[in-house]
Short mmCIF file of C-alpha atoms in Angstrom, two decimals:
data_model
loop_
_atom_site.label_atom_id
_atom_site.label_comp_id
_atom_site.label_asym_id
_atom_site.label_seq_id
_atom_site.Cartn_x
_atom_site.Cartn_y
_atom_site.Cartn_z
CA MET O 1 16.62 -6.32 -25.96
CA ASN O 2 14.89 -2.98 -25.37
CA ALA O 3 14.15 -2.70 -29.10
CA LEU O 4 12.43 -6.13 -29.08
CA LEU O 5 10.34 -5.19 -26.05
CA THR O 6 9.40 -1.92 -27.76
CA LEU O 7 8.25 -3.75 -30.89
CA ALA O 8 6.34 -6.30 -28.82
CA ALA O 9 4.45 -3.50 -27.07
CA GLY O 10 3.77 -1.88 -30.44
CA ILE O 11 2.35 -5.08 -31.93
CA MET O 12 0.12 -5.60 -28.91
CA GLY O 13 -1.18 -2.03 -29.21
CA TRP O 14 -1.82 -2.52 -32.92
CA ARG O 15 -3.92 -5.63 -32.26
CA ILE O 16 -5.97 -3.90 -29.58
CA ALA O 17 -6.53 -0.82 -31.76
CA ALA O 18 -7.63 -3.03 -34.66
CA ARG O 19 -10.18 -4.78 -32.42
CA LEU O 20 -11.48 -1.38 -31.30
CA LYS O 21 -11.68 -0.31 -34.98
CA LEU O 22 -9.57 2.82 -34.47
CA PRO O 23 -8.41 4.67 -37.61
CA ALA O 24 -4.86 3.73 -38.70
CA PRO O 25 -4.64 1.08 -35.94
CA ALA O 26 -1.05 0.05 -36.68
CA MET O 27 0.11 3.64 -36.18
CA LEU O 28 -2.15 4.81 -33.35
CA GLY O 29 -2.20 1.52 -31.42
CA SER O 30 1.56 1.08 -31.39
CA MET O 31 2.11 4.75 -30.51
CA ILE O 32 -0.26 4.62 -27.54
CA ALA O 33 0.98 1.23 -26.27
CA VAL O 34 4.68 2.09 -26.49
CA GLY O 35 4.07 5.57 -25.06
CA LEU O 36 2.09 4.31 -22.05
CA THR O 37 4.50 1.50 -21.21
CA ASN O 38 7.47 3.84 -21.70
CA ILE O 39 6.02 6.27 -19.15
CA LEU O 40 5.67 3.43 -16.64
CA LEU O 41 8.90 1.53 -17.31
CA ASP O 42 11.20 3.99 -19.16
CA TYR O 43 12.57 1.27 -21.43
CA ALA O 44 11.60 2.05 -25.05
CA ALA O 45 14.32 2.41 -27.67
CA LEU O 46 14.68 1.83 -31.42
CA PRO O 47 17.73 2.28 -33.70
CA LEU O 48 17.98 5.08 -36.27
CA ALA O 49 17.71 2.60 -39.16
CA VAL O 50 14.09 1.94 -38.17
CA LYS O 51 13.19 5.58 -38.85
CA VAL O 52 14.77 5.50 -42.31
CA PHE O 53 12.96 2.25 -43.15
CA ALA O 54 9.59 3.60 -41.99
CA GLN O 55 10.03 6.84 -43.93
CA ALA O 56 11.14 5.05 -47.11
CA ILE O 57 8.18 2.66 -47.10
CA SER O 58 5.74 5.46 -46.33
CA GLY O 59 7.10 7.41 -49.31
CA ALA O 60 6.88 4.35 -51.55
CA PHE O 61 3.27 3.73 -50.54
CA ILE O 62 2.30 7.32 -51.43
CA GLY O 63 4.11 6.93 -54.76
CA MET O 64 2.20 3.73 -55.54
CA GLN O 65 -1.07 5.67 -55.46
CA ILE O 66 -0.12 7.55 -58.66
CA ASN O 67 0.05 5.50 -61.84
CA ARG O 68 -0.18 6.00 -65.59
CA SER O 69 -3.97 5.87 -65.68
CA ASP O 70 -4.05 9.01 -63.51
CA LEU O 71 -2.11 11.07 -66.02
CA GLY O 72 -5.11 11.48 -68.36
CA ARG O 73 -7.18 13.00 -65.53
CA LEU O 74 -4.40 15.08 -64.04
CA LYS O 75 -4.71 18.00 -66.47
CA SER O 76 -8.30 18.82 -65.47
CA LEU O 77 -7.43 18.68 -61.76
CA ILE O 78 -4.31 20.86 -61.75
CA ILE O 79 -6.18 24.11 -60.98
CA PRO O 80 -8.38 22.60 -58.21
CA PHE O 81 -5.30 21.02 -56.64
CA LEU O 82 -3.23 24.22 -56.79
CA ILE O 83 -6.04 26.19 -55.16
CA LEU O 84 -6.24 23.60 -52.37
CA ALA O 85 -2.45 23.60 -51.93
CA VAL O 86 -2.38 27.40 -51.56
CA LEU O 87 -5.25 27.39 -49.04
CA LEU O 88 -3.76 24.58 -46.93
CA THR O 89 -0.29 26.17 -47.00
CA ALA O 90 -1.67 29.54 -45.89
CA ASN O 91 -3.73 27.81 -43.20
CA THR O 92 -0.66 26.01 -41.87
CA PHE O 93 1.30 29.22 -41.37
CA VAL O 94 -1.57 31.39 -40.11
CA VAL O 95 -2.84 28.85 -37.58
CA GLY O 96 0.71 27.80 -36.67
CA ILE O 97 1.59 31.40 -35.78
CA VAL O 98 -1.60 31.76 -33.71
CA ILE O 99 -0.97 28.52 -31.82
CA ARG O 100 2.65 29.46 -31.15
CA GLN O 101 1.58 32.79 -29.69
CA LEU O 102 -1.14 31.18 -27.53
CA CYS O 103 0.76 28.11 -26.32
CA GLY O 104 4.41 29.14 -26.48
CA TRP O 105 5.42 26.12 -28.60
CA ASP O 106 8.57 26.30 -30.68
CA TRP O 107 8.13 27.23 -34.36
CA MET O 108 8.80 23.75 -35.76
CA THR O 109 6.30 22.03 -33.45
CA ALA O 110 3.57 24.64 -33.98
CA LEU O 111 3.84 24.60 -37.78
CA LEU O 112 4.17 20.83 -38.25
CA ALA O 113 1.22 20.29 -35.93
CA CYS O 114 -0.92 22.28 -38.41
CA VAL O 115 0.19 20.53 -41.63
CA ALA O 116 -2.64 18.61 -43.32
CA GLY O 117 -0.71 15.36 -43.83
CA GLY O 118 -0.87 11.78 -42.67
CA VAL O 119 -0.26 11.05 -39.00
CA THR O 120 2.56 8.65 -39.86
CA ASP O 121 4.22 10.92 -42.41
CA ILE O 122 4.13 14.12 -40.35
CA SER O 123 5.24 12.36 -37.16
CA LEU O 124 8.28 10.95 -38.95
CA ILE O 125 9.07 14.35 -40.47
CA ALA O 126 8.71 15.98 -37.04
CA MET O 127 11.21 13.48 -35.63
CA GLU O 128 13.70 14.30 -38.37
CA MET O 129 13.28 18.08 -38.12
CA GLY O 130 13.66 18.34 -34.35
CA ALA O 131 10.07 19.15 -33.36
CA ASP O 132 8.29 17.89 -30.23
CA VAL O 133 7.16 14.59 -31.77
CA GLY O 134 4.70 13.71 -29.02
CA THR O 135 2.85 17.01 -29.37
CA VAL O 136 2.84 16.87 -33.19
CA ALA O 137 1.56 13.28 -33.18
CA MET O 138 -1.15 14.16 -30.66
CA MET O 139 -2.32 17.14 -32.74
CA GLN O 140 -2.25 15.15 -35.98
CA THR O 141 -4.16 12.25 -34.40
CA SER O 142 -6.77 14.62 -32.94
CA ARG O 143 -7.15 16.28 -36.34
CA LEU O 144 -7.63 12.92 -38.09
CA VAL O 145 -10.17 11.65 -35.56
CA GLY O 146 -12.04 14.99 -35.58
CA VAL O 147 -12.23 15.07 -39.38
CA LEU O 148 -13.43 11.46 -39.65
CA LEU O 149 -16.03 11.96 -36.90
CA PHE O 150 -17.52 15.31 -37.96
CA PHE O 151 -16.74 16.17 -41.57
CA PRO O 152 -18.86 13.43 -43.24
CA TYR O 153 -21.96 14.63 -41.36
CA TRP O 154 -21.15 18.27 -42.11
CA ILE O 155 -20.68 17.50 -45.82
CA GLN O 156 -23.82 15.35 -45.95
CA PHE O 157 -25.87 18.15 -44.35
CA LEU O 158 -24.54 20.92 -46.60
CA THR O 159 -24.93 18.87 -49.79
CA ARG O 160 -28.27 17.26 -48.93
CA HIS O 161 -29.96 18.97 -51.91
CA GLU O 162 -27.05 18.39 -54.31
CA PRO O 163 -27.37 15.68 -56.98
CA ASP O 164 -24.85 12.86 -57.09
CA ALA O 165 -21.79 13.67 -59.18
CA GLU O 166 -21.64 12.44 -62.73
CA LYS O 167 -18.46 10.62 -63.59
CA PRO O 168 -16.52 12.83 -66.02
CA ALA O 169 -15.61 11.48 -69.41
CA GLU O 170 -11.96 10.61 -69.91
CA THR O 171 -10.21 13.58 -71.51
CA GLU O 172 -7.37 11.36 -72.64
CA ILE O 173 -7.10 7.60 -72.68
CA PRO O 174 -3.55 6.50 -71.88
CA GLN O 175 -1.97 4.32 -74.50
CA PRO O 176 -1.16 0.75 -73.43
CA MET O 177 2.08 0.65 -71.50
CA ARG O 178 4.99 -0.76 -73.45
CA ILE O 179 6.64 -3.82 -71.98
CA THR O 180 10.10 -2.79 -70.85
CA PHE O 181 13.21 -4.78 -70.09
CA LEU O 182 12.44 -4.50 -66.37
CA ASP O 183 8.93 -5.85 -66.93
CA ARG O 184 10.37 -8.94 -68.60
CA LEU O 185 13.02 -9.31 -65.90
CA ILE O 186 10.70 -8.80 -62.91
CA CYS O 187 7.42 -10.55 -63.62
CA ARG O 188 6.61 -12.33 -60.35
CA ARG O 189 4.83 -10.45 -57.56
CA SER O 190 7.49 -11.44 -55.04
CA GLY O 191 10.14 -9.95 -57.31
CA LYS O 192 8.16 -6.73 -57.70
CA ILE O 193 7.84 -6.39 -53.92
CA ALA O 194 11.56 -7.06 -53.44
CA PHE O 195 12.47 -4.55 -56.18
CA THR O 196 10.24 -1.85 -54.65
CA LEU O 197 11.66 -2.42 -51.18
CA LEU O 198 15.26 -2.28 -52.40
CA LEU O 199 14.56 0.80 -54.51
CA SER O 200 12.79 2.56 -51.63
CA LEU O 201 15.41 1.71 -49.02
CA GLY O 202 18.27 2.70 -51.33
CA LEU O 203 16.67 6.05 -52.15
CA GLY O 204 15.73 6.49 -48.48
CA MET O 205 19.36 6.07 -47.41
CA ILE O 206 20.48 8.50 -50.10
CA GLY O 207 17.85 10.96 -48.91
CA ASN O 208 18.94 10.53 -45.30
CA ALA O 209 22.57 11.18 -46.26
CA SER O 210 21.62 14.27 -48.30
CA GLY O 211 20.53 16.22 -45.22
CA LEU O 212 17.50 17.65 -47.06
CA PRO O 213 14.26 17.89 -45.03
CA ALA O 214 12.08 14.76 -45.33
CA ALA O 215 14.31 13.45 -48.16
CA SER O 216 14.17 9.91 -46.74
CA MET O 217 10.49 9.95 -47.66
CA VAL O 218 10.51 12.23 -50.72
CA PHE O 219 13.22 10.40 -52.70
CA PRO O 220 11.50 6.97 -52.52
CA MET O 221 8.15 8.59 -53.34
CA ILE O 222 9.51 10.24 -56.51
CA GLY O 223 11.37 7.08 -57.54
CA VAL O 224 8.32 4.85 -57.16
CA VAL O 225 6.08 7.32 -59.03
CA GLY O 226 8.54 7.28 -61.93
CA PHE O 227 8.69 3.50 -62.16
CA ASN O 228 4.96 3.10 -61.50
CA CYS O 229 4.07 5.38 -64.42
CA THR O 230 6.47 3.75 -66.89
CA THR O 231 6.58 0.09 -65.86
CA SER O 232 4.62 -2.47 -63.86
CA VAL O 233 7.49 -3.61 -61.63
CA CYS O 234 6.48 -1.89 -58.37
CA ALA O 235 4.32 -3.39 -55.62
CA VAL O 236 3.81 -2.50 -51.96
CA PRO O 237 1.44 -4.94 -50.23
CA VAL O 238 -0.72 -3.70 -47.38
CA GLN O 239 1.29 -5.83 -44.92
CA ILE O 240 4.41 -3.78 -45.69
CA LYS O 241 2.46 -0.54 -45.21
CA ASN O 242 1.18 -1.81 -41.86
CA LEU O 243 4.75 -2.70 -40.85
CA ALA O 244 5.90 0.84 -41.68
CA GLN O 245 3.01 2.27 -39.64
CA LEU O 246 3.84 -0.07 -36.74
CA LEU O 247 7.46 1.09 -36.73
CA ALA O 248 6.48 4.76 -37.11
CA GLY O 249 3.99 4.53 -34.25
CA SER O 250 6.54 2.81 -32.05
CA LEU O 251 9.12 5.49 -32.87
CA VAL O 252 6.68 8.20 -31.82
CA GLY O 253 5.85 6.21 -28.69
CA VAL O 254 9.53 6.15 -27.72
CA SER O 255 9.47 9.96 -27.56
CA ILE O 256 6.37 10.10 -25.33
CA THR O 257 7.12 10.83 -21.69
CA ALA O 258 5.13 11.73 -18.58
CA ALA O 259 5.57 15.41 -19.52
CA THR O 260 3.87 14.74 -22.87
CA PHE O 261 0.75 13.35 -21.20
CA GLY O 262 0.90 16.12 -18.62
CA SER O 263 0.48 18.63 -21.45
CA LEU O 264 -2.55 16.81 -22.92
CA SER O 265 -5.04 19.32 -21.55
CA SER O 266 -3.09 22.20 -23.08
CA THR O 267 -3.65 20.79 -26.60
CA LEU O 268 -7.46 21.03 -26.43
CA VAL O 269 -7.58 24.68 -27.47
CA PRO O 270 -5.04 24.25 -30.34
CA VAL O 271 -6.97 21.21 -31.62
CA GLY O 272 -10.20 23.22 -31.58
CA ILE O 273 -8.58 26.11 -33.44
CA LEU O 274 -7.09 23.71 -36.00
CA LEU O 275 -10.39 21.92 -36.69
CA VAL O 276 -12.26 25.22 -37.09
CA SER O 277 -9.59 26.46 -39.52
CA TYR O 278 -9.91 23.30 -41.64
CA TRP O 279 -13.69 23.73 -41.62
CA VAL O 280 -13.27 27.29 -42.97
CA VAL O 281 -10.79 26.11 -45.65
CA ASN O 282 -13.16 23.29 -46.62
CA LEU O 283 -16.07 25.71 -47.02
CA ILE O 284 -14.13 28.37 -48.97
CA TYR O 285 -12.54 25.82 -51.30
CA SER O 286 -15.79 23.99 -51.99
CA LEU O 287 -17.82 27.11 -52.78
CA LEU O 288 -15.00 28.44 -54.97
CA CYS O 289 -14.80 25.19 -56.94
CA LYS O 290 -18.57 25.01 -57.32
CA TYR O 291 -19.07 28.55 -58.59
CA ARG O 292 -16.02 28.38 -60.86
CA HIS O 293 -17.30 25.03 -62.22
CA LEU O 294 -14.09 23.24 -61.29
CA LEU O 295 -15.69 20.49 -59.17
CA ASP O 296 -19.18 19.70 -57.94
CA LEU O 297 -19.82 20.78 -54.33
CA LYS O 298 -19.84 17.30 -52.82
CA SER O 299 -16.61 16.19 -54.50
CA ALA O 300 -14.88 19.48 -53.63
CA MET O 301 -15.79 19.13 -49.95
CA PHE O 302 -14.48 15.57 -49.72
CA ALA O 303 -11.35 16.41 -51.75
CA SER O 304 -10.44 19.20 -49.30
CA ALA O 305 -11.33 17.35 -46.09
CA PRO O 306 -7.94 16.75 -44.39
CA GLY O 307 -8.52 13.14 -43.42
CA GLY O 308 -6.79 10.05 -44.74
CA ALA O 309 -6.96 9.76 -48.55
CA THR O 310 -8.33 6.22 -48.37
CA ASP O 311 -10.82 6.98 -45.60
CA MET O 312 -12.27 10.10 -47.24
CA SER O 313 -12.49 8.41 -50.66
CA LEU O 314 -14.40 5.43 -49.25
CA ILE O 315 -16.81 7.66 -47.33
CA ALA O 316 -17.28 9.82 -50.43
CA ALA O 317 -18.18 6.76 -52.52
CA ASP O 318 -21.02 5.95 -50.13
CA LEU O 319 -22.41 9.49 -50.43
CA GLY O 320 -22.42 9.76 -54.23
CA ALA O 321 -19.36 11.96 -54.84
CA ASP O 322 -16.86 11.56 -57.69
CA LEU O 323 -14.49 8.98 -56.21
CA SER O 324 -11.81 9.22 -58.92
CA GLN O 325 -11.36 13.00 -58.59
CA ILE O 326 -11.40 12.91 -54.80
CA ALA O 327 -8.86 10.09 -54.54
CA LEU O 328 -6.42 11.76 -56.95
CA ILE O 329 -6.60 15.19 -55.27
CA GLN O 330 -6.17 13.56 -51.84
CA VAL O 331 -3.10 11.64 -53.05
CA LEU O 332 -1.63 14.78 -54.64
CA ARG O 333 -2.21 16.60 -51.33
CA ALA O 334 -0.36 13.86 -49.44
CA ALA O 335 2.56 14.05 -51.89
CA TYR O 336 2.64 17.87 -51.72
CA VAL O 337 2.69 17.84 -47.93
CA VAL O 338 5.65 15.47 -47.81
CA ALA O 339 7.68 17.03 -50.63
CA VAL O 340 6.99 20.76 -50.32
CA MET O 341 5.87 21.69 -46.80
CA PRO O 342 9.06 20.70 -44.87
CA PRO O 343 11.38 22.97 -46.91
CA LEU O 344 8.79 25.77 -46.80
CA ILE O 345 8.58 25.52 -43.01
CA LEU O 346 12.35 25.33 -42.68
CA GLY O 347 12.77 28.40 -44.89
CA PHE O 348 10.12 30.34 -42.94
CA ILE O 349 11.79 29.57 -39.61
CA ARG O 350 15.21 30.59 -40.92
CA LEU O 351 13.81 33.91 -42.18
CA TRP O 352 11.36 34.81 -39.43
CA GLY O 353 11.94 32.42 -36.54
#
């Protein structure tokens, strides 16, 4: 009964957030609604299976963003992506250490709060790795809102004299995909959705049983990328993604207590430090890419802005940047954050924490 009431509160919050046009309304709306009602009524609860489902679908959705047509462009973007990955990784640890020293947070919470990933993904990982989920979700949400509010204007101002990016010529045109046995077997969209869900949930359960950090999300992501690049049998409709965000937001909301809201004022300084650090990373990366002729300035700034991949790509399209390069680097960043950062953080804490 408590689980049904929790989901009902989450759905209501999602609808209100969508009307208010908040970013990621299914995630943020459900998190706020469940969190507020849980503080008042102390009722919220969801079973463990919900977390595995939400992580598996989130991983599958990231995997669906990489397909065979991206492989021809990937070679030219490897160096820009690796530079960004190094800068963001260094930023996570440097700023995480500073915030821990200033605020006294535990290592896991401080470091995960500084990871440049999706609100949904990082909140689920924080839940699995024993961090303070409410604090991590609040920091990640503040980072997302801050980036979406300020970075487009900052980029527009700095690149006001830059010409629009020219779309690069294809370095390699992928050959037509061969029709496989699975393609013949699964040809209806409903079948593709069912196959993707079963594949993701199966790999998610295997990942959960493995005990590896974030494996419930990483295993489905890798599996879907593999099938998506070799067949056409995978599909994740936006309704399924919204369901995963609803469940993830509700899960985070369950962990929010009166103490979490009581510490809201103490997160203002960490949020400010985090946003300034991302601004510095954005500037260094963009100038480096421009002067090394890796990316044009406008595309480099949008590619390294730590907002949602979809949001930043759509904003970039309106401002004349190279949408294809930005979208692919943003997706690679999201995959890197989910697959690589959790074990790096875990290893750092075991060595130095």
